[in-house]
Coordinates of C-alpha atoms and ligand atoms in Angstrom, one line a residue:
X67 CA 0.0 0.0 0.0
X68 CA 2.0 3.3 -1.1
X69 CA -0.5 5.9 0.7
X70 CA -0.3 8.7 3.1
X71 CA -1.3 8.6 6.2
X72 CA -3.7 11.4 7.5
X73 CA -6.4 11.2 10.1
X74 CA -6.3 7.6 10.0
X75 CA -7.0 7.4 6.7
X76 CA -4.7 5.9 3.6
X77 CA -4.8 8.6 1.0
X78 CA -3.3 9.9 -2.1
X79 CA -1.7 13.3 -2.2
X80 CA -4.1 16.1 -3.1
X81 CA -2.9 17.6 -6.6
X82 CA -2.6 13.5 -7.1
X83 CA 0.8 13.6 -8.2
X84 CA 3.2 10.9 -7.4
X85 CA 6.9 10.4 -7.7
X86 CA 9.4 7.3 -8.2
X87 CA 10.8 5.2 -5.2
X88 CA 14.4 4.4 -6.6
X89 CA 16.0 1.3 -6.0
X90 CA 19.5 2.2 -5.2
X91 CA 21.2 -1.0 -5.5
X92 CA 20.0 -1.4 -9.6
X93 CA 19.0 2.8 -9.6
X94 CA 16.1 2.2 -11.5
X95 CA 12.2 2.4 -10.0
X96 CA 10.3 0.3 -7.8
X97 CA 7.0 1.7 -6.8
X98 CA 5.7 5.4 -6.8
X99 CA 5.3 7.9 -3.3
X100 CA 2.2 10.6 -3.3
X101 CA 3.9 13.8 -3.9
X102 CA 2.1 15.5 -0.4
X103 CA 2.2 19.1 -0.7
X104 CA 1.5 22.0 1.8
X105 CA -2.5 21.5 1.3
X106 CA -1.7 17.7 2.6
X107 CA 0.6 19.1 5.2
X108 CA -2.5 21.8 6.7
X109 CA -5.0 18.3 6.3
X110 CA -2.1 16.7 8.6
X111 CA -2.1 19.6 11.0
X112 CA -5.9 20.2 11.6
X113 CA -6.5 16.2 11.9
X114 CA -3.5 16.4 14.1
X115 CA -4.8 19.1 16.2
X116 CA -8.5 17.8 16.7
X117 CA -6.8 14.5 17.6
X118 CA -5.0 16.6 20.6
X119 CA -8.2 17.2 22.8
X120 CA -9.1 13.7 22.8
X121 CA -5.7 12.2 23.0
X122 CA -4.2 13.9 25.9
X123 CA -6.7 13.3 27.7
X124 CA -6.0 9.3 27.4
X125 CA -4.9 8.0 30.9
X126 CA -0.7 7.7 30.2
X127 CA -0.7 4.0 31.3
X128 CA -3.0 3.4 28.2
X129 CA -0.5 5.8 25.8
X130 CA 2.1 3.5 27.1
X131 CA 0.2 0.7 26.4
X132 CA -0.5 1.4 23.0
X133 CA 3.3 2.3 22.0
X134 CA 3.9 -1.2 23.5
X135 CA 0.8 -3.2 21.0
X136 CA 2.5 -1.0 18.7
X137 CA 6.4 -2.5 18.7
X138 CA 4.5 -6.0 19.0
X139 CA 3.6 -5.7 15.6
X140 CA 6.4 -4.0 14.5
X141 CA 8.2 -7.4 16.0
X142 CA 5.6 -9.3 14.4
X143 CA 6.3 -7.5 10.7
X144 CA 9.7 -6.7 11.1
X145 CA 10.6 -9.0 7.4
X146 CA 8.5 -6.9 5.9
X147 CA 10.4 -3.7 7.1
X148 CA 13.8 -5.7 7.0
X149 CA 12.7 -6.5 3.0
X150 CA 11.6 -2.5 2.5
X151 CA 14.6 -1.2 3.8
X152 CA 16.3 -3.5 1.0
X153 CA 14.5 -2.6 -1.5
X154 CA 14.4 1.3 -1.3
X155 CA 17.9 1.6 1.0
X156 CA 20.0 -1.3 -0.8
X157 CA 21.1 -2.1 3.1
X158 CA 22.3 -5.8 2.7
X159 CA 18.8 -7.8 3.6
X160 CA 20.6 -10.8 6.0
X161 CA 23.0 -8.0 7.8
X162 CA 22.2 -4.9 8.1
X163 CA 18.4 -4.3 7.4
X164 CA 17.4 -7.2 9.3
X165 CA 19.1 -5.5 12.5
X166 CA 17.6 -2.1 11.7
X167 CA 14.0 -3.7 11.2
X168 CA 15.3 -6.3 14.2
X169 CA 15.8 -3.4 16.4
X170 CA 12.8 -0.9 15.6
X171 CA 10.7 -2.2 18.7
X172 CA 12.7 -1.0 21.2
X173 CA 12.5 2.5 21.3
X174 CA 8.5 2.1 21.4
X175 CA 9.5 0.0 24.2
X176 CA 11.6 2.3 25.9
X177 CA 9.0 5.1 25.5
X178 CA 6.4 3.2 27.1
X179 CA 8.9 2.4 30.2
X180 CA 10.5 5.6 31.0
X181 CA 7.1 7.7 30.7
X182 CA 5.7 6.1 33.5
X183 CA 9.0 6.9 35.9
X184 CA 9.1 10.6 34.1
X185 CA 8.8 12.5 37.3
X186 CA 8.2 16.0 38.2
X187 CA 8.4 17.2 41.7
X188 CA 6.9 19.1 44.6
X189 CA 9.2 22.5 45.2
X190 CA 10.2 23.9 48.5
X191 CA 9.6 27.3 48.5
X192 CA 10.1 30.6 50.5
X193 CA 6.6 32.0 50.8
X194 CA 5.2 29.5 54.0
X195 CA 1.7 29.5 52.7
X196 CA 2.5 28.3 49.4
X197 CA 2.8 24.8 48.0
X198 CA 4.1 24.2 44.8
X199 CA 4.2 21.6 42.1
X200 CA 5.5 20.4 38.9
X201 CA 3.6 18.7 35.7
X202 CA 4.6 17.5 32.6
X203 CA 2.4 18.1 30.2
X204 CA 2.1 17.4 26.5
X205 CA 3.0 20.3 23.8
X206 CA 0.5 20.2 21.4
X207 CA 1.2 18.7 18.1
X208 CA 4.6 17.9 17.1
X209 CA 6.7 18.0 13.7
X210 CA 8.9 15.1 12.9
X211 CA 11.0 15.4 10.2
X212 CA 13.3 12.0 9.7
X213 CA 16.3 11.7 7.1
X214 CA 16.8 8.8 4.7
X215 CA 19.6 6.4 6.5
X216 CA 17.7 4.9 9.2
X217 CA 14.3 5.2 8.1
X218 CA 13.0 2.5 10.7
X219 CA 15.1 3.6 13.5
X220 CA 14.8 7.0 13.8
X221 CA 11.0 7.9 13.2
X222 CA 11.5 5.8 16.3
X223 CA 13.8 8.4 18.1
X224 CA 10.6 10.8 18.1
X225 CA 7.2 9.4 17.4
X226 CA 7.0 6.8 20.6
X227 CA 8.4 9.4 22.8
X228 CA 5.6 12.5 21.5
X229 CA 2.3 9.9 21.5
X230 CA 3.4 8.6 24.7
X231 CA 3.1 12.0 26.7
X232 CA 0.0 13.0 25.2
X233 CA 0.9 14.8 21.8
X234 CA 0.0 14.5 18.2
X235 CA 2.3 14.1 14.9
X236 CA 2.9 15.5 12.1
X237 CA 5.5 13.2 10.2
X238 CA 7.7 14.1 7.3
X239 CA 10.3 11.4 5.8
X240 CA 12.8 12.1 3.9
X241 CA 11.6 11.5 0.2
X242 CA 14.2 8.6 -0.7
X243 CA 12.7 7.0 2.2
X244 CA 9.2 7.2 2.0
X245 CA 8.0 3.8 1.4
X246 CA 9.4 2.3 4.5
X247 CA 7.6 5.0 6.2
X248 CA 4.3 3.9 4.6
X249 CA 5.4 0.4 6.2
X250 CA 5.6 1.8 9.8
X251 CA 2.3 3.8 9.5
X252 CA 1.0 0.6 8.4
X253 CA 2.4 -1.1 11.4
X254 CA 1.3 1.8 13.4
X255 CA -2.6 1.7 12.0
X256 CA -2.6 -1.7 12.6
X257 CA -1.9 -1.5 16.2
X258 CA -5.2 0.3 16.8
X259 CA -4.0 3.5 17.5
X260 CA -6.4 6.6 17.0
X261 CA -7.0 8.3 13.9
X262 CA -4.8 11.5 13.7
X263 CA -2.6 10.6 17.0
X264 CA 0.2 10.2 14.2
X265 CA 0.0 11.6 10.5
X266 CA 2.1 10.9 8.0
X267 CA 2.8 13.0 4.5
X268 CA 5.2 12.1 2.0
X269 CA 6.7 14.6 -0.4
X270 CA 9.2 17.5 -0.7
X271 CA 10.8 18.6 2.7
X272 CA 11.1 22.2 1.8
X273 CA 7.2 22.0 1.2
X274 CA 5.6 19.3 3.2
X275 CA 8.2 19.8 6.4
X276 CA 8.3 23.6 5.8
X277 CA 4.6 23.5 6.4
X278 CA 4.5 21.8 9.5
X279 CA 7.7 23.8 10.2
X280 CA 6.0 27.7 9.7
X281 CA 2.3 26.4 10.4
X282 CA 1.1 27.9 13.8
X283 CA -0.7 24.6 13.8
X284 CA 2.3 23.0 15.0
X285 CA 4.0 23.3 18.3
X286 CA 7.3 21.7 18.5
X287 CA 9.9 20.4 15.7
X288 CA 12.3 17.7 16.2
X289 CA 14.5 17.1 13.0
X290 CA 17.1 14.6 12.6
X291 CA 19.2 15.7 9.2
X292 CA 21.8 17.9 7.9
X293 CA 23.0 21.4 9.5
X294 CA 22.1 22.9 6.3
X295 CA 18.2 22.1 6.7
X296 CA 18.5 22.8 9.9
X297 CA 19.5 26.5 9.7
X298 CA 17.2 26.8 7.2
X299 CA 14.3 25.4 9.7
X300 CA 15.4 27.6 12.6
X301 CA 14.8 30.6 10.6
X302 CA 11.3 29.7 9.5
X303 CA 10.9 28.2 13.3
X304 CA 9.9 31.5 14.9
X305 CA 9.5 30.6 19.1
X306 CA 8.9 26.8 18.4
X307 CA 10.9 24.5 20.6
X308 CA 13.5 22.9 18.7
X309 CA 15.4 19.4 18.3
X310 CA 17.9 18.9 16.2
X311 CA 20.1 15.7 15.1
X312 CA 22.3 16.6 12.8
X313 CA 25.6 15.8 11.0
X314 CA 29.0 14.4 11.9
X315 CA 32.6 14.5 11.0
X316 CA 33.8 11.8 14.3
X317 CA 37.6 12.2 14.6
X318 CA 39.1 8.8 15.8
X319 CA 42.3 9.3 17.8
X320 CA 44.4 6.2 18.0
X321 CA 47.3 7.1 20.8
X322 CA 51.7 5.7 20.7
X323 CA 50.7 2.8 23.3
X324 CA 47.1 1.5 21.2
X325 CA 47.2 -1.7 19.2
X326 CA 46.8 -1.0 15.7
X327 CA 46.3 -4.8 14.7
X328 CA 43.7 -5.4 17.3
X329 CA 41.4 -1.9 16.7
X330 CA 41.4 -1.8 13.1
X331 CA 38.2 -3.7 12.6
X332 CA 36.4 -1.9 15.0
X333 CA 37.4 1.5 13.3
X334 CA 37.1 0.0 9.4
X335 CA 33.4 -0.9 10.7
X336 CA 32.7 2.6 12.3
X337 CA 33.6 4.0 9.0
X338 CA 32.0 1.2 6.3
X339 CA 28.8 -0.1 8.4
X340 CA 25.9 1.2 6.2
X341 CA 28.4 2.2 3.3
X342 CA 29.6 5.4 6.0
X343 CA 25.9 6.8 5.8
X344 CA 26.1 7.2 9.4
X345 CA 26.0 10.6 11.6
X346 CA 28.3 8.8 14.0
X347 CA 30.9 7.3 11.5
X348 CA 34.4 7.5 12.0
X349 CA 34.9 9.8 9.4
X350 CA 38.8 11.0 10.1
X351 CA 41.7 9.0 11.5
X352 CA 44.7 10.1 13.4
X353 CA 47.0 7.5 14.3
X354 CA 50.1 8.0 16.7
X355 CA 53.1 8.5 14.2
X356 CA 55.1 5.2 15.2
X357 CA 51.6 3.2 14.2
X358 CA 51.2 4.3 10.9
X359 CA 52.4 1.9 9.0
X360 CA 51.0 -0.8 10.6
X361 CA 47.1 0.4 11.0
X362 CA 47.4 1.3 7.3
X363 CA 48.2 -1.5 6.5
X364 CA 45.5 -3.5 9.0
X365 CA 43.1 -1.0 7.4
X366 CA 43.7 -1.6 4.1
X367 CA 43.8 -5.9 5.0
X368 CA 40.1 -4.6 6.8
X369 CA 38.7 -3.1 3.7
X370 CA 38.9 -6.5 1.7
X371 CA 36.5 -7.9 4.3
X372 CA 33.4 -5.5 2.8
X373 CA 31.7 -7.6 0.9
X374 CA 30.1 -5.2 -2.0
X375 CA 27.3 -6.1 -4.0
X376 CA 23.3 -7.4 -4.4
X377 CA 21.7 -6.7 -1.0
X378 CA 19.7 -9.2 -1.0
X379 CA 22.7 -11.8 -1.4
X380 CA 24.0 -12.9 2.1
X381 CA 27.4 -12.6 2.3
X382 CA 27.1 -8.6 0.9
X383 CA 28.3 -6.7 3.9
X384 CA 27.9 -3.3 1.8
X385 CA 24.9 -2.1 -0.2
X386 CA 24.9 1.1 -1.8
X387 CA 24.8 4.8 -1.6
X388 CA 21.1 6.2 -1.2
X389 CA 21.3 8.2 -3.8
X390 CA 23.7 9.8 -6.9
X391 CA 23.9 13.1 -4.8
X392 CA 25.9 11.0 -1.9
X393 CA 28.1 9.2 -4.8
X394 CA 28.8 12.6 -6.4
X395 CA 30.1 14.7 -2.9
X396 CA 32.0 11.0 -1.7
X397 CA 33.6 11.5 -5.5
X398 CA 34.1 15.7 -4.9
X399 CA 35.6 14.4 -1.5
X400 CA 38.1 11.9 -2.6
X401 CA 38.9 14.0 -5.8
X402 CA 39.7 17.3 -3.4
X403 CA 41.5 15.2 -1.0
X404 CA 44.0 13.9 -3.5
X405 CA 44.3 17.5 -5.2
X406 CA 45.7 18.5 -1.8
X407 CA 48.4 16.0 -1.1
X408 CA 46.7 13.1 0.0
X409 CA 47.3 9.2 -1.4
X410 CA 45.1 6.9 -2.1
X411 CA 45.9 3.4 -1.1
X412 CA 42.3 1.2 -1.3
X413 CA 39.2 1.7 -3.3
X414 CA 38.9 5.1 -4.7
X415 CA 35.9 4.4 -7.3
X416 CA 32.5 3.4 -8.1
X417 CA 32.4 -0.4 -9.3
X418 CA 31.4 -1.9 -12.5
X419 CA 27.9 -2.4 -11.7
X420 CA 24.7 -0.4 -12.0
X421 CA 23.5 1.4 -8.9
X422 CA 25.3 4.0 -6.5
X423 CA 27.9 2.0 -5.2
X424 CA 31.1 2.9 -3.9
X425 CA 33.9 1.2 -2.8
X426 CA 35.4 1.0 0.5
X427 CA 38.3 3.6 0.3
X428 CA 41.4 4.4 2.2
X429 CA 43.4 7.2 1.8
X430 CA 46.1 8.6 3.9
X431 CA 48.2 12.0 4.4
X432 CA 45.3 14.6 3.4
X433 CA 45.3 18.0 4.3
X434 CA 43.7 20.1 6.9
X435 CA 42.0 22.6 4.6
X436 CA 40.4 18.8 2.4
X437 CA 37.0 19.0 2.2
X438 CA 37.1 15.1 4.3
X439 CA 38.8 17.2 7.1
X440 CA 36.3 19.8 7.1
X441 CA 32.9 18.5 6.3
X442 CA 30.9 15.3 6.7
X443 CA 31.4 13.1 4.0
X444 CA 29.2 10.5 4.6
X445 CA 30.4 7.6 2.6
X446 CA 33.0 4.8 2.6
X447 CA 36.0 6.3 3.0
X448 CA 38.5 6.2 5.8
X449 CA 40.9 9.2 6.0
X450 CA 44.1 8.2 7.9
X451 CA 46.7 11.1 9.1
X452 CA 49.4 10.1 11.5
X453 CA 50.7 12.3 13.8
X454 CA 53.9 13.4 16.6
X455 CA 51.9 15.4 18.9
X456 CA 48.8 15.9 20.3
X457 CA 48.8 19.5 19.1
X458 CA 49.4 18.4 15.3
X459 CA 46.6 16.1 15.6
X460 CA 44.3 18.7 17.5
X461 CA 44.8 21.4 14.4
X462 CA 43.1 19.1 12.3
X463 CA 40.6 18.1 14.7
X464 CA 39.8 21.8 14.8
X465 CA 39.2 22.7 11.8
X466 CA 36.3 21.4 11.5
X467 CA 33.1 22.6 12.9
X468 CA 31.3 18.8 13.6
X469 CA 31.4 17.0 16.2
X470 CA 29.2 14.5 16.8
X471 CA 31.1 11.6 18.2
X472 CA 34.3 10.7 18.5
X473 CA 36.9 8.1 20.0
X474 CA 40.2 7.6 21.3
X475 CA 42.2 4.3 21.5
X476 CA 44.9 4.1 24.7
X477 CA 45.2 1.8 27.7
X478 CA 46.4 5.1 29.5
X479 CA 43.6 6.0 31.2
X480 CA 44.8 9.4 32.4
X481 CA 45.3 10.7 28.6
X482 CA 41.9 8.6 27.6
X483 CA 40.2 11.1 30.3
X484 CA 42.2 14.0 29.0
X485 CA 41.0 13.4 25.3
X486 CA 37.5 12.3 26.6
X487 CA 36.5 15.7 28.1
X488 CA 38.5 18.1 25.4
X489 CA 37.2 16.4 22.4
X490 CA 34.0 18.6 21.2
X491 CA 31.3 16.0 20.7
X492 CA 28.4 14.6 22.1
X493 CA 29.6 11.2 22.7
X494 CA 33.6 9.8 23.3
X495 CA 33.8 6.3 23.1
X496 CA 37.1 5.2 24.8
X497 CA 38.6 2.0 22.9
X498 CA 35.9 1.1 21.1
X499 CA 34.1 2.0 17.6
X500 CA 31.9 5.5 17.4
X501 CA 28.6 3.7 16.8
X502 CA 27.3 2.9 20.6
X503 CA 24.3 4.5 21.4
X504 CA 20.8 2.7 22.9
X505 CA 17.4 4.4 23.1
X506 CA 17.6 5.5 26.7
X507 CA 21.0 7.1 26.6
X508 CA 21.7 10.7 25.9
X509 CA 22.7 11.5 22.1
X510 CA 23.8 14.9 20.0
X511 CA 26.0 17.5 19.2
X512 CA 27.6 20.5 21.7
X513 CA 26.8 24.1 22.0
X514 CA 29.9 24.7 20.3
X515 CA 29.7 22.7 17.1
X516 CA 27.2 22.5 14.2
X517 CA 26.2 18.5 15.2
X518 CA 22.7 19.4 17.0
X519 CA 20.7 20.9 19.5
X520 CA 19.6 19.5 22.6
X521 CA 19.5 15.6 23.2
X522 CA 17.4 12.7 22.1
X523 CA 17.3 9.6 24.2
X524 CA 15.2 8.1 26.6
X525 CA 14.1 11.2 29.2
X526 CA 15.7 13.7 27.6
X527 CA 13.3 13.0 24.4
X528 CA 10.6 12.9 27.0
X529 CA 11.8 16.0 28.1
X530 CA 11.7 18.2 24.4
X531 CA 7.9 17.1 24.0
X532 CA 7.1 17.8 27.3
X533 CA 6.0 21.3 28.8
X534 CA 6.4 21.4 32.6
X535 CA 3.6 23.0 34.1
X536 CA 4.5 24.6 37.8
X537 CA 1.0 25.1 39.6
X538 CA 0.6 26.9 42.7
X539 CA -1.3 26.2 45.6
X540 CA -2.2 29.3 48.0
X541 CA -3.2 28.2 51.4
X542 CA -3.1 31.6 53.1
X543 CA -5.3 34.8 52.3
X544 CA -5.1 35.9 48.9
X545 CA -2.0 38.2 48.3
X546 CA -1.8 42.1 48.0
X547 CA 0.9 44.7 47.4
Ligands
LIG778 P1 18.5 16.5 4.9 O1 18.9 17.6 5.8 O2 18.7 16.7 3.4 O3 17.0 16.1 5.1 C1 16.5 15.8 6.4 C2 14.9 15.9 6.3 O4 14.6 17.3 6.2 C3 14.2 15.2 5.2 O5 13.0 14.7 5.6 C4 13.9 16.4 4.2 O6 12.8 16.1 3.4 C5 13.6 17.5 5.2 N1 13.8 18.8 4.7 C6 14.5 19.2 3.6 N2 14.4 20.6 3.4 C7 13.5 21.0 4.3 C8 12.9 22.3 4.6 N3 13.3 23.4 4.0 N4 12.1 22.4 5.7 C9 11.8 21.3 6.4 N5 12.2 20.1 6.2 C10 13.1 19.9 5.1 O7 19.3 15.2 5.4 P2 19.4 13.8 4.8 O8 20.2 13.8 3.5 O9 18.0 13.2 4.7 O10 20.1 13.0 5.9 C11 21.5 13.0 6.0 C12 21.9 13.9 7.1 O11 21.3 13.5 8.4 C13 23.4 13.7 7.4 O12 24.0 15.0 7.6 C14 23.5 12.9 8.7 O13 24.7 13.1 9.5 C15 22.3 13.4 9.4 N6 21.9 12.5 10.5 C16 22.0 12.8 11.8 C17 21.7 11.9 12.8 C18 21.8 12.2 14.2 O14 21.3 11.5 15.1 N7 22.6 13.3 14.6 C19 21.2 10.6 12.4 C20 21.1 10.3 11.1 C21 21.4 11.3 10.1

């Protein structure tokens, strides 16, 4: 079924228009999306918003409830999602999507848990006849706007977490994405949950998301994508609360006294696990001087292991790129690096085949202006530097303005803590790969970097869709001036 989603109801987009879902691993067609536009996006808001009076209103024990019938079916249908996120992502079917679609439960799960243990509290206070206490209550109606790379996963970073304390949805997925959307709204209908709790539009973001971004309809807007959308949503925000997931450029610092043999796999996977579409990859290396050699070389022995091809074969380890925009910036990356000074010692092209594949690459020695030192690249390539001191490797690792996640490799646990707290991003993992993060854990990018704002996770999600209401209770006679 390849329908919106709006006040319960499957539906084709207004103006009727459709567009092609692109298979990426063959790039041809595979099904057509409704083409939403904003008069789909203001039928989303106002079914959204009716939905509100009734739905808050629901006893939170029976929200939780329903987010748990909810990740039953998504257990029950999770081939289905595991085959979708094949078809329209390329992720290999027996690796990769069936541990996405394997793992899309939980944060309905977790959402359903944690609300009931969300407390507020009772204040002390200085005034003697006064008693005072703290509510959560919901927002309103809430915008979700979800990128393409984990199109299972992250819808469930926000929807669970909004529904369960009382608010409403309006959902945007990226378009490249948009079938496996339709597949959780199905999962989500299914479920029994009421009409216009969530609502789902397809189409263009700068349309469909801008309306639910600018709509006074709307009341909060959590957005997991690029800082470039993001800026452009914070200007057409006004005074709407805010969440923002954004991108990442993880430095990977591998210290004199680490063991280059025994990391590389875990750093080779933290930059080729889902082709390096990830926020947290590892997406620049810098290796203690007197290791070079050696993790090259494991790195390069590492790449071999990425079994490229058909997705739906299962020994491929690596699908393809989501879409020809990736391949060309991963090919405008590489291309720049080696320009300025850097040499390319595995992969370094697309493969004979049709789709947007590219092959795991390792390059070495680039510079600190290269566009893979400076912005995210978000693709298979592993940028090794080597360097003498920590201050050569920190002028690199500042010149970028990302910072997502990062990691540092030492059994010296005085310079691991060192490293740890300097290191501008969200999340350090100490001697392991970037990519550990669970649903109830805190997750984004620093005040100081372009990687996010604010925290998704467990309470602090519950926190963003939450208002806290402070109520005062007077037992004295009533006040006067
Ligand atoms: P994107 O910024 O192009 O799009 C993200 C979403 O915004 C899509 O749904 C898109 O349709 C919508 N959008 C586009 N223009 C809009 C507008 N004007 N108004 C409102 N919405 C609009 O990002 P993408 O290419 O889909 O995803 C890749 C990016 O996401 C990467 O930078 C990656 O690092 C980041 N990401 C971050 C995290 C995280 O948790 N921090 C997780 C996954 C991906």
């Amino acid at each position: 079924m390849n329908e919106m989603y709006i006040d319960g109801q499957w539906c084709a987009a207004q103006s009727g228009e459709t567009y092609d879902a692109i298979n990426p691993a063959l790039g041809e067609p595979f099904g057509k999306i409704p083409k939403g536009g904003r008069e789909d996006a203001q039928r989303a808001i106002a079914a959204a918003n009716e939905a509100s009076e009734t739905w808050r209103k629901v006893p939170l024990w029976e929200r939780s409830a329903m987010c748990v019938k909810i990740a039953e079916v998504l257990d029950r249908r999770q081939n289905e999602i595991a085959d979708i996120l094949c078809t329209e992502l390329g992720k290999p079917r027996h690796q990769e999507a069936a541990f996405e679609a394997g793992d899309t439960s939980t944060p309905w799960r977790v959402a359903a848990e944690q609300a009931k243990y969300f407390e507020a509290h009772t204040k002390p206070c200085q005034d003697p006849a006064k008693r005072v206490l703290t509510f959560w209550q919901p927002r309103g109606v809430v915008t979700v706007i979800t990128p393409w790379n984990f199109p299972a996963a992250i819808p469930g970073e926000y929807l669970p977490f909004a529904i369960v304390m009382g608010n409403t949805v309006c959902w945007t997925p990226a378009p490249t994405a948009a079938a496996t959307a339709i597949k959780l709204a199905e999962c989500i209908h299914e479920a029994g949950l009421p009409k216009g709790v969530i609502n789902l539009v397809t189409g263009p973001g700068a349309e469909v998301g801008d309306e639910f971004v600018v709509n006074p309809g709307t009341h909060a807007v959590g957005m997991t994508g690029s800082p470039q959308t993001a800026r452009i949503i914070t200007t057409r925000a006004g005074l709407k609360p805010r969440l923002f997931e954004l991108g990442g450029n993880g430095p990977v610092v591998i210290l004199p006294d680490a063991d280059p043999k025994k990391i590389a796999a875990a750093v080779a996977s933290a930059c080729f696990f889902a082709a390096g579409q990830v926020c947290s990859c590892a997406e620049r290396i810098f290796v203690a001087d007197n290791l070079k050699q050696e993790f090259v070389d494991a790195m390069v022995a590492e790449t071999d292991k990425w079994k490229l091809g058909d997705p739906w074969d299962e020994n491929t380890t690596m699908g393809p790129q989501n879409n020809m925009g990736v391949v060309e910036k991963i090919g405008r990356h590489l291309e720049d690096a080696v320009a300025t000074g850097a040499t390319l010692v595995a992969g370094g092209k697309r493969p004979d085949r049709p789709g947007f594949f590219w092959e795991p690459t390792v390059i070495t020695d680039f510079a600190a202006n290269s566009l893979v030192n400076q912005e995210e690249t978000f693709g298979p390539i592993a940028p090794i530097n080597s360097f003498r001191s920590d201050e050569e490797a920190w002028t690199f690792i500042k010149a970028c303005n990302l910072g997502l996640t990062s990691a540092v490799f030492t059994q010296d646990v005085n310079r691991a803590w060192k490293w740890a707290e300097e290191l501008d991003s969200g999340i350090t993992v100490v001697n392991d790969w970037t990519h550990f993060w669970e649903h109830h854990l805190p997750f984004g990018g620093t005040a100081r970097n372009d990687s996010g704002l604010g925290r998704i996770g467990g309470r602090h999600t519950l926190d963003f869709v939450s208002n806290l209401k402070t109520i005062v209770f007077n037992l004295g006679e009533p006040s006067s001036f």
